[in-house]
Amino acid sequence: MARIVVVTSGKGGVGKTTTSASFSAGLAMKGHKTVVIDFDVGLRNLDLIMGCERRVVYDFVNVIQGEASLHQALIRDKQLENLFILPASQTRDKDALTKEGVEKVLEDLKAMDFEYIVCDSPAGIETGALMASYFADDALVVTNPEVSSVRDSDRILGILSAKSRRAERGEDPIKEFLLLTRYSPKRVADGEMLSLQDIEDILRIKLIGVIPESEAVLQASNQGVPAIHLRDSDVAAAYQDVVARYLGDERPLRFTEYAKPGLFKRLFGGK
Amino acid sequence: MSKKTPQRKTAQALDFKSATLYAIRVVLHEADTAALINALEKRMKDAGAFFENEPVVIDATRIEDTIEWPALVAALRQHQLHPVGVVADGAQAAAAAAAGLPAVDVGSAPVRPPSTPAPEQDVPAAAVTPEKSPPEAGNGSSSTPTPAEASTPTPSSSDAPQPPGSDSSQLAPAHAIPTPAPAAMVITRPLRSGQRVYARNTDLIVIGVVSRGAEVIADGNIHVYGPLRGKAMAGARGDTTARIFTTQLDPELVAIAGVYRVIETSLEASLQNKPAIISLNGESLQLDSLSN
């Protein structure tokens, strides 16, 4: 039975699309047939991050409005044969997304034997974000360790618990997971950033992982490759951990402790 | 074909429960009927349809002279105002009663009965009717939910509402036990930024966190078993005896009966993030620590 996972945050720019790309790639790497859908109608980014922007012919809105079939719109990832991308429209606006239309696309995807359907939500709490979360079974709430992101994540958690299909039908609630991104242990130690304990205390949902602040993310998006493919980077390792924990493998948290560099490293250019 | 109907207890034909009535209080300053009727006309003309069809309680506490009750009642009825009772003393009350207006006891806010628990032995065994009565009556528990809101006397006693237990001696067993006030609203999920909960006519209990940006409002007391970080407003309809209890005090704003305080900076160490109780003392809010 397919699982619909929404990657959401409320706040913009915290790492939703980066996470959607790496998370879905990670699931595909483990052998699961996965599709990632861009719900940001009008401001699509997922295709850039996945490196398939030149192969977009038809998009999500075309499929909803019957102008193209799913087969025509889905783009198969070049590196992972289990991974597919459904890009957003760049020219339409969000009113093109209707509950019935989105529901039909999700049902059709399930019929195509996809095991995981990852929904990349836009920022905010308007139509795009509400549509992306409405049908979700699980939610990755992406949060930066800073006050406005935490408040917006809290808001989005309230919306997930009240305005989803599961909430309306009185079914089991959406499983919420906290994903901390752009985490810098040094800045936490200096008191500039909220620590993960502070954030857990405020948001009170299960932490699924911590992604460290890293230059690798920018490099990855410039290359058009999900960060999880940059094998030697800390970000890739952190995303692998997240995927593993999501699939049930409990792993200890990494990249959360700040180790002060030794004297030589500090003298000769360490951070 | 006649059916043999089983003997039914007459008690099941109807039930006595509590009700809340919000009424307009018409305060009399003079006894002169003509003056009263004139003033009524003027008021109703100015107010338009605002007061029509409202239940009315006539407050005659300031008047010592005789009032022509039948004329006054007729005048009120003409204006679609329905007198349901009178606030008056002694002879005045008796005169009103003769005209068909019972004496009532009104407070300026929802009446909260004295909090004496019902003694266990007084709760009549027959009052334990399985489905209908709330669990409290069945257990004979000492935390007595009483008909807090009824501002007219229940038929079972002539005094102000009392805990059901102490009424029992005046009642026929199994009949006319007033149903206690609505049970508190209990929330067991975390309340997130932007969410708001309102407990109408009762207390609110939250088991979980009240996040920054969330609002909890109650006509009665508010209990938060968890961090209270948002806004809490108790006694929303004017009950100055309402209080706010929490196991971890860290609010944005607290208010009781409309008197509010914004908490901008940290509270003192004995209160910040500690168990606390907030009450209204005259015109100002009092924050007290709950831990010993």
XYZ file of C-alpha atoms in Angstrom:
563
model
C 0.000 0.000 0.000
C 1.553 3.277 -1.093
C 2.557 5.793 1.509
C 2.103 9.501 0.788
C 4.744 11.639 2.474
C 4.504 15.426 2.478
C 7.635 17.515 2.953
C 6.430 20.775 4.405
C 7.557 23.570 6.685
C 5.479 26.739 6.595
C 8.579 28.878 6.353
C 10.218 29.320 2.980
C 13.788 28.523 2.135
C 14.440 26.004 4.887
C 15.205 23.007 2.715
C 11.947 21.401 1.599
C 12.875 20.884 -2.024
C 16.422 19.861 -1.116
C 14.935 17.335 1.279
C 12.258 16.092 -1.115
C 14.930 15.428 -3.724
C 17.338 13.612 -1.418
C 14.665 11.769 0.541
C 12.986 10.363 -2.550
C 16.351 9.489 -4.087
C 17.293 7.718 -0.876
C 14.102 5.652 -0.917
C 14.685 4.743 -4.551
C 18.249 3.708 -3.737
C 16.842 1.234 -1.247
C 14.842 -0.359 -4.025
C 11.441 1.291 -3.532
C 9.571 2.642 -6.537
C 9.216 6.316 -5.643
C 7.715 9.409 -7.242
C 8.307 12.970 -6.107
C 5.708 15.624 -7.027
C 6.297 19.367 -7.083
C 3.247 21.187 -5.664
C 4.699 24.677 -6.097
C 2.612 25.764 -9.062
C 4.130 28.802 -10.721
C 7.459 28.716 -8.904
C 8.698 25.257 -9.640
C 12.130 24.290 -8.368
C 12.114 20.535 -7.969
C 13.005 19.896 -11.594
C 16.121 22.078 -11.249
C 17.270 20.342 -8.097
C 16.698 16.944 -9.679
C 18.521 17.970 -12.820
C 15.679 17.273 -15.210
C 14.577 20.795 -16.128
C 15.323 20.258 -19.791
C 13.175 17.181 -19.987
C 9.931 18.732 -18.775
C 7.275 18.414 -21.440
C 4.055 17.997 -19.496
C 3.431 18.845 -15.857
C 1.163 18.169 -12.873
C -1.480 20.673 -13.958
C -1.582 19.221 -17.480
C -2.373 15.847 -15.952
C -5.055 17.222 -13.613
C -6.744 19.006 -16.460
C -6.599 15.959 -18.711
C -4.258 17.500 -21.239
C -1.691 14.755 -20.780
C -1.470 11.343 -19.224
C 0.667 10.529 -16.225
C 2.910 8.429 -18.436
C 3.622 11.434 -20.579
C 4.282 13.770 -17.685
C 6.362 11.554 -15.391
C 10.109 11.950 -15.868
C 12.335 9.056 -15.006
C 15.469 9.991 -13.075
C 18.707 9.400 -15.014
C 20.589 7.890 -12.105
C 17.957 5.834 -10.339
C 15.562 3.692 -12.333
C 13.122 3.502 -9.403
C 12.743 7.259 -9.160
C 10.234 9.419 -11.047
C 9.525 13.125 -10.978
C 6.214 14.889 -11.640
C 7.098 18.536 -12.186
C 4.880 21.522 -11.424
C 3.546 23.943 -13.950
C 5.529 27.139 -14.335
C 2.876 29.127 -16.151
C -0.391 28.412 -14.408
C -1.457 29.485 -10.953
C -2.377 27.548 -7.868
C -6.117 27.563 -8.555
C -5.466 24.873 -11.101
C -4.928 22.483 -8.201
C -8.241 20.986 -7.104
C -8.823 18.375 -4.426
C -10.515 16.033 -6.873
C -7.776 16.524 -9.449
C -4.997 15.885 -6.977
C -6.821 12.895 -5.530
C -7.184 11.329 -8.953
C -3.509 11.755 -9.762
C -2.536 10.183 -6.442
C -4.896 7.260 -7.019
C -3.469 6.753 -10.510
C 0.056 6.793 -9.120
C -0.883 4.176 -6.548
C -2.283 2.071 -9.351
C 1.107 2.280 -11.027
C 2.596 0.450 -8.032
C 4.522 3.323 -6.577
C 5.478 2.527 -2.973
C 6.239 6.068 -1.878
C 4.720 9.299 -3.159
C 6.705 12.276 -1.894
C 4.880 15.612 -2.101
C 7.148 18.660 -2.153
C 5.031 21.391 -0.582
C 5.465 25.068 -1.342
C 6.030 27.500 1.518
C 3.079 29.140 3.229
C -0.316 27.892 4.309
C -2.295 28.556 1.152
C -3.729 26.268 -1.500
C -0.498 24.689 -2.706
C 0.628 23.793 0.804
C -2.853 22.618 1.829
C -3.190 20.417 -1.256
C 0.236 18.912 -0.739
C -0.588 17.921 2.844
C -4.244 17.019 2.501
C -3.802 13.399 1.439
C -0.619 12.694 3.380
C 0.014 9.688 5.593
C 3.334 10.983 6.916
C 4.813 14.449 7.169
C 8.411 15.603 7.305
C 8.304 19.030 8.924
C 11.483 20.754 7.828
C 12.701 23.309 10.351
C 15.742 25.531 10.665
C 17.043 26.093 14.181
C 15.831 29.674 14.268
C 12.800 31.301 15.817
C 10.661 32.212 12.841
C 11.097 28.806 11.269
C 10.119 27.114 14.517
C 6.994 29.194 14.866
C 5.953 28.555 11.285
C 6.549 24.840 11.739
C 4.344 24.921 14.817
C 1.638 26.584 12.749
C 1.887 24.035 9.995
C 1.676 21.222 12.537
C -1.600 22.685 13.732
C -2.868 22.751 10.177
C -1.786 19.164 9.557
C -3.674 17.984 12.598
C -6.821 19.873 11.682
C -7.102 20.189 7.921
C -5.959 16.915 6.485
C -8.186 14.195 5.079
C -7.238 11.944 7.976
C -8.347 14.636 10.415
C -11.618 15.203 8.583
C -12.407 11.515 8.517
C -11.341 10.901 12.089
C -8.732 8.346 10.984
C -5.318 7.880 12.556
C -3.563 11.231 12.378
C -0.719 12.031 10.004
C 2.568 10.779 11.434
C 4.627 13.894 11.995
C 8.428 13.886 11.904
C 10.730 16.772 12.690
C 13.647 17.258 10.332
C 16.164 19.862 11.404
C 18.104 21.336 8.524
C 21.004 23.797 8.267
C 22.019 22.809 11.767
C 25.300 24.273 12.949
C 26.502 22.774 16.239
C 29.059 25.551 16.618
C 26.418 28.271 16.479
C 24.268 26.318 18.905
C 27.230 26.070 21.284
C 27.754 29.831 20.910
C 24.111 30.436 21.768
C 23.266 31.930 18.370
C 20.972 29.161 17.282
C 18.297 27.109 19.006
C 19.494 23.671 20.035
C 17.706 20.547 18.964
C 16.540 19.989 22.541
C 14.948 23.453 22.573
C 13.191 22.772 19.305
C 11.989 19.355 20.404
C 10.607 20.937 23.556
C 8.709 23.548 21.586
C 7.394 21.369 18.784
C 7.091 18.048 20.619
C 7.184 15.734 17.649
C 9.521 12.861 16.851
C 12.888 13.945 15.466
C 13.778 12.002 12.355
C 17.115 13.613 11.660
C 19.482 16.537 11.661
C 21.021 17.793 8.417
C 24.095 19.931 9.017
C 24.684 23.273 7.353
C 26.914 22.515 4.421
C 28.288 23.948 1.219
C 27.538 20.615 -0.383
C 23.862 21.595 -0.778
C 24.692 24.512 -3.049
C 27.133 22.404 -5.020
C 24.512 19.733 -5.468
C 21.841 22.086 -6.747
C 24.292 23.687 -9.138
C 25.074 20.270 -10.496
C 21.427 19.340 -10.711
C 21.901 16.353 -8.473
C 20.142 15.571 -5.169
C 22.604 16.160 -2.314
C 22.390 12.526 -1.250
C 24.457 11.611 -4.320
C 27.460 13.584 -3.112
C 28.846 10.531 -1.379
C 31.607 12.118 0.672
C 29.572 14.922 2.114
C 28.063 15.104 5.606
C 24.723 16.088 4.096
C 24.546 12.878 2.071
C 25.318 10.801 5.134
C 22.704 12.672 7.144
C 20.019 12.128 4.494
C 20.904 8.430 4.315
C 20.321 8.300 8.069
C 16.952 9.998 7.662
C 15.820 7.517 5.043
C 16.990 4.619 7.178
C 15.146 5.913 10.245
C 12.005 6.489 8.205
C 12.143 2.882 7.061
C 12.434 1.690 10.644
C 16.179 1.401 11.253
C 16.980 3.332 14.456
C 20.278 5.119 14.064
C 22.004 7.460 16.501
C 22.033 11.140 15.611
C 25.140 12.473 13.925
C 26.374 15.985 13.173
C 24.833 17.417 16.304
C 27.874 17.833 18.517
C 30.362 20.606 18.249
C 33.964 19.550 18.691
C 36.279 22.483 19.154
C 39.107 22.125 16.651
C 42.617 21.635 18.064
C 45.195 24.422 18.245
C 46.878 23.611 14.953
C 43.642 23.459 13.064
C 42.590 26.798 14.446
C 45.938 28.346 13.586
C 46.046 26.952 10.110
C 42.569 27.600 8.875
C 40.110 25.243 10.496
C 36.553 26.463 11.205
C -56.311 -4.457 19.849
C -55.134 -3.199 23.155
C -51.551 -3.561 24.103
C -50.595 -4.171 27.634
C -48.238 -1.331 28.367
C -45.725 -2.054 31.104
C -45.862 0.062 34.216
C -43.576 3.020 33.666
C -42.194 5.213 36.333
C -43.586 8.696 35.880
C -40.079 10.039 36.290
C -39.256 8.955 32.757
C -41.878 11.159 31.186
C -39.653 14.134 31.760
C -36.283 15.105 33.152
C -35.073 18.023 35.175
C -31.832 19.501 33.933
C -30.122 22.798 34.415
C -30.313 25.677 32.006
C -28.563 28.972 31.660
C -30.671 31.969 30.966
C -29.204 35.275 29.970
C -31.730 37.920 30.744
C -31.945 41.667 30.658
C -32.184 43.236 34.057
C -34.560 46.189 34.099
C -33.547 48.311 37.052
C -36.367 50.436 38.409
C -35.554 53.860 39.826
C -39.096 55.018 40.469
C -42.358 53.440 41.494
C -44.648 55.698 39.463
C -46.269 53.550 36.826
C -46.808 56.317 34.282
C -43.190 57.400 34.515
C -42.028 53.817 34.144
C -44.176 53.190 31.107
C -42.998 56.402 29.488
C -39.394 55.613 30.109
C -39.915 52.128 28.737
C -41.454 53.505 25.570
C -38.556 55.856 25.044
C -35.949 53.180 25.672
C -37.531 50.708 23.359
C -37.909 53.304 20.649
C -34.240 54.193 20.895
C -33.095 50.641 21.055
C -35.171 49.490 18.126
C -35.392 45.747 17.861
C -32.344 45.160 19.997
C -34.196 44.115 23.111
C -37.184 42.412 21.620
C -38.136 38.945 22.718
C -35.655 38.918 25.555
C -36.372 37.446 28.949
C -36.359 40.173 31.548
C -35.678 40.280 35.261
C -37.094 43.318 37.061
C -34.790 44.755 39.670
C -36.881 46.550 42.281
C -34.278 46.679 45.027
C -34.086 50.452 44.944
C -37.825 50.989 45.303
C -39.661 51.111 48.585
C -42.998 52.395 47.377
C -45.684 50.204 45.950
C -45.326 49.229 42.371
C -48.290 48.391 40.216
C -46.937 45.077 39.076
C -49.705 43.981 36.730
C -49.503 47.248 34.795
C -45.739 47.061 34.591
C -45.760 43.465 33.422
C -48.390 44.272 30.797
C -46.322 47.196 29.536
C -43.209 45.059 29.248
C -45.098 42.357 27.393
C -46.404 44.909 24.965
C -42.841 45.620 24.005
C -42.078 41.940 23.488
C -40.172 41.740 26.737
C -40.946 38.701 28.849
C -40.648 39.161 32.605
C -39.443 35.928 34.174
C -38.692 37.106 37.670
C -38.069 39.874 40.132
C -35.133 40.889 42.257
C -36.649 42.382 45.350
C -36.895 42.029 49.100
C -39.623 41.395 51.596
C -42.918 43.071 50.884
C -41.901 44.100 47.421
C -41.148 40.524 46.533
C -44.450 39.392 47.970
C -46.350 41.937 45.900
C -44.541 40.823 42.791
C -45.252 37.203 43.579
C -48.940 38.034 43.806
C -48.682 39.297 40.240
C -47.091 36.054 39.170
C -43.439 37.049 39.241
C -41.192 34.810 41.322
C -38.262 36.244 43.221
C -34.974 35.249 41.615
C -31.367 35.447 42.617
C -29.095 36.950 40.011
C -25.386 37.634 40.221
C -23.559 39.927 37.842
C -21.761 36.914 36.416
C -22.483 33.220 36.049
C -23.203 32.047 39.589
C -20.637 29.695 40.996
C -22.101 27.724 43.908
C -20.176 27.281 47.153
C -17.738 24.473 46.673
C -18.785 22.184 49.505
C -18.651 18.585 48.414
C -21.798 16.521 48.750
C -21.536 14.172 51.693
C -21.525 10.648 50.342
C -24.377 9.268 52.355
C -26.799 11.921 51.178
C -26.732 10.956 47.543
C -29.851 8.853 47.236
C -29.177 5.406 45.904
C -32.164 5.722 43.621
C -30.492 8.624 41.875
C -28.118 6.222 40.209
C -29.983 5.720 36.952
C -27.575 4.004 34.557
C -27.529 5.819 31.232
C -28.947 9.151 32.075
C -27.157 10.536 35.037
C -23.584 11.626 34.640
C -20.860 9.456 36.223
C -20.377 11.877 39.099
C -23.759 11.163 40.655
C -23.215 7.456 40.244
C -19.940 7.339 42.130
C -21.139 9.579 44.904
C -17.853 11.339 44.369
C -17.052 14.322 46.435
C -16.278 16.703 43.611
C -19.798 17.804 43.028
C -20.645 19.380 39.738
C -23.638 21.496 40.608
C -26.079 23.341 38.435
C -23.910 26.383 38.478
C -25.698 28.423 35.910
C -29.355 28.170 36.821
C -30.411 31.536 38.018
C -33.960 30.455 38.694
C -34.536 28.049 41.554
C -34.841 24.427 40.604
C -38.260 23.026 41.385
C -36.824 20.768 44.032
C -35.776 23.470 46.425
C -36.729 26.967 47.168
C -33.206 28.194 47.766
C -30.410 28.943 45.383
C -28.963 25.868 43.631
C -27.253 23.500 46.008
C -25.177 20.381 45.570
C -27.513 17.536 44.632
C -26.521 15.558 47.687
C -27.867 18.015 50.195
C -31.117 18.361 48.321
C -31.900 14.738 48.601
C -33.800 14.888 51.821
C -36.357 17.172 50.236
C -36.826 15.060 47.162
C -38.819 12.062 46.343
C -36.247 9.409 45.569
C -35.272 8.947 41.935
C -37.119 12.053 40.845
C -35.950 15.537 40.054
C -32.249 15.275 40.705
C -30.862 18.295 38.930
C -28.280 17.311 36.353
C -24.941 18.882 37.173
C -23.382 21.631 35.078
C -21.718 20.671 31.815
C -18.507 18.763 32.388
C -15.249 20.544 31.690
C -13.930 20.516 28.151
C -10.853 18.335 28.004
C -8.269 18.691 25.248
C -5.571 16.051 25.035
C -3.674 17.172 21.960
C -1.029 19.886 21.789
C -2.437 23.278 20.830
C -0.347 24.863 18.141
C 0.263 28.410 17.014
C -2.887 29.831 15.456
C -5.305 27.404 17.111
C -7.949 28.615 19.470
C -10.212 26.701 21.850
C -13.235 28.142 23.665
C -14.951 26.284 26.491
C -18.421 27.754 26.696
C -20.113 27.797 30.116
C -17.553 25.511 31.620
C -13.929 24.898 32.550
C -11.193 24.011 30.104
C -8.565 21.368 30.773
C -5.639 21.009 28.386
C -3.329 18.042 28.758
C -0.433 19.015 26.549
C 1.367 22.113 25.447
C -0.298 25.414 24.583
C 2.215 26.812 22.082
C 3.082 30.429 21.494
C 0.393 31.868 19.285
C -2.303 29.488 20.541
C -5.278 30.763 22.553
C -7.263 29.006 25.266
C -10.455 30.668 26.415
C -13.035 29.511 28.957
C -16.056 30.911 30.719
C -14.829 29.032 33.780
C -11.356 28.049 34.944
C -8.474 27.014 32.741
C -6.151 24.164 33.660
C -3.099 23.490 31.526
C -1.176 20.339 32.408
C 1.823 21.202 30.306
C 3.648 24.358 29.279
C 1.343 27.341 28.944
C 3.125 29.463 26.342
C 0.239 31.089 24.506
C -2.664 33.231 25.639
C -5.053 32.107 28.377
C -8.297 33.925 29.102
C -10.472 32.609 31.897
C -13.831 33.892 33.101
C -14.550 35.070 29.587
C -18.104 36.140 30.372
C -17.226 38.041 33.475
C -16.721 35.441 36.186
C -14.183 37.162 38.405
C -13.677 34.035 40.505
C -12.248 32.070 37.574
C -8.623 31.085 37.772
C -5.869 29.805 35.533
C -3.795 26.836 36.676
C -0.750 25.479 34.909
C 2.129 23.153 35.592
C 4.543 25.306 33.596
C 3.954 29.045 33.420
C 5.413 30.832 30.384
C 2.485 32.703 28.826
C 2.209 35.497 26.305
C -0.904 36.896 27.906
C -3.228 36.005 30.768
C -6.660 37.413 31.443
C -9.479 36.853 33.906
C -12.894 38.394 33.361
C -11.423 40.828 30.901
C -8.569 42.051 33.080
C -5.441 41.114 31.184
C -1.708 41.244 31.444
C 0.843 40.840 28.675
C 3.944 39.028 29.851
C 6.746 40.685 27.937
C 9.828 39.809 29.924
C 10.533 36.777 32.030
C 8.633 36.384 35.233
C 10.484 36.005 38.496
C 12.292 32.730 39.038
C 9.713 31.255 41.380
C 7.052 31.582 38.668
C 8.775 31.256 35.303
C 8.226 27.750 33.937
C 6.922 26.592 37.294
C 3.503 25.395 38.459
C 1.391 28.457 39.081
C -2.079 29.772 39.668
C -3.394 33.076 38.377
C -6.356 34.739 40.017
C -8.076 38.084 39.999
C -7.615 40.152 43.097
C -9.858 43.170 42.848
C -8.753 44.863 39.662
C -5.359 43.268 39.250
C -4.114 39.830 38.389
C -2.269 37.865 40.982
C 0.279 35.219 39.999
C 1.138 32.720 42.688
C 3.458 29.792 42.705
C 1.795 26.398 43.178
C 4.854 24.437 44.211
C 5.710 24.393 47.882
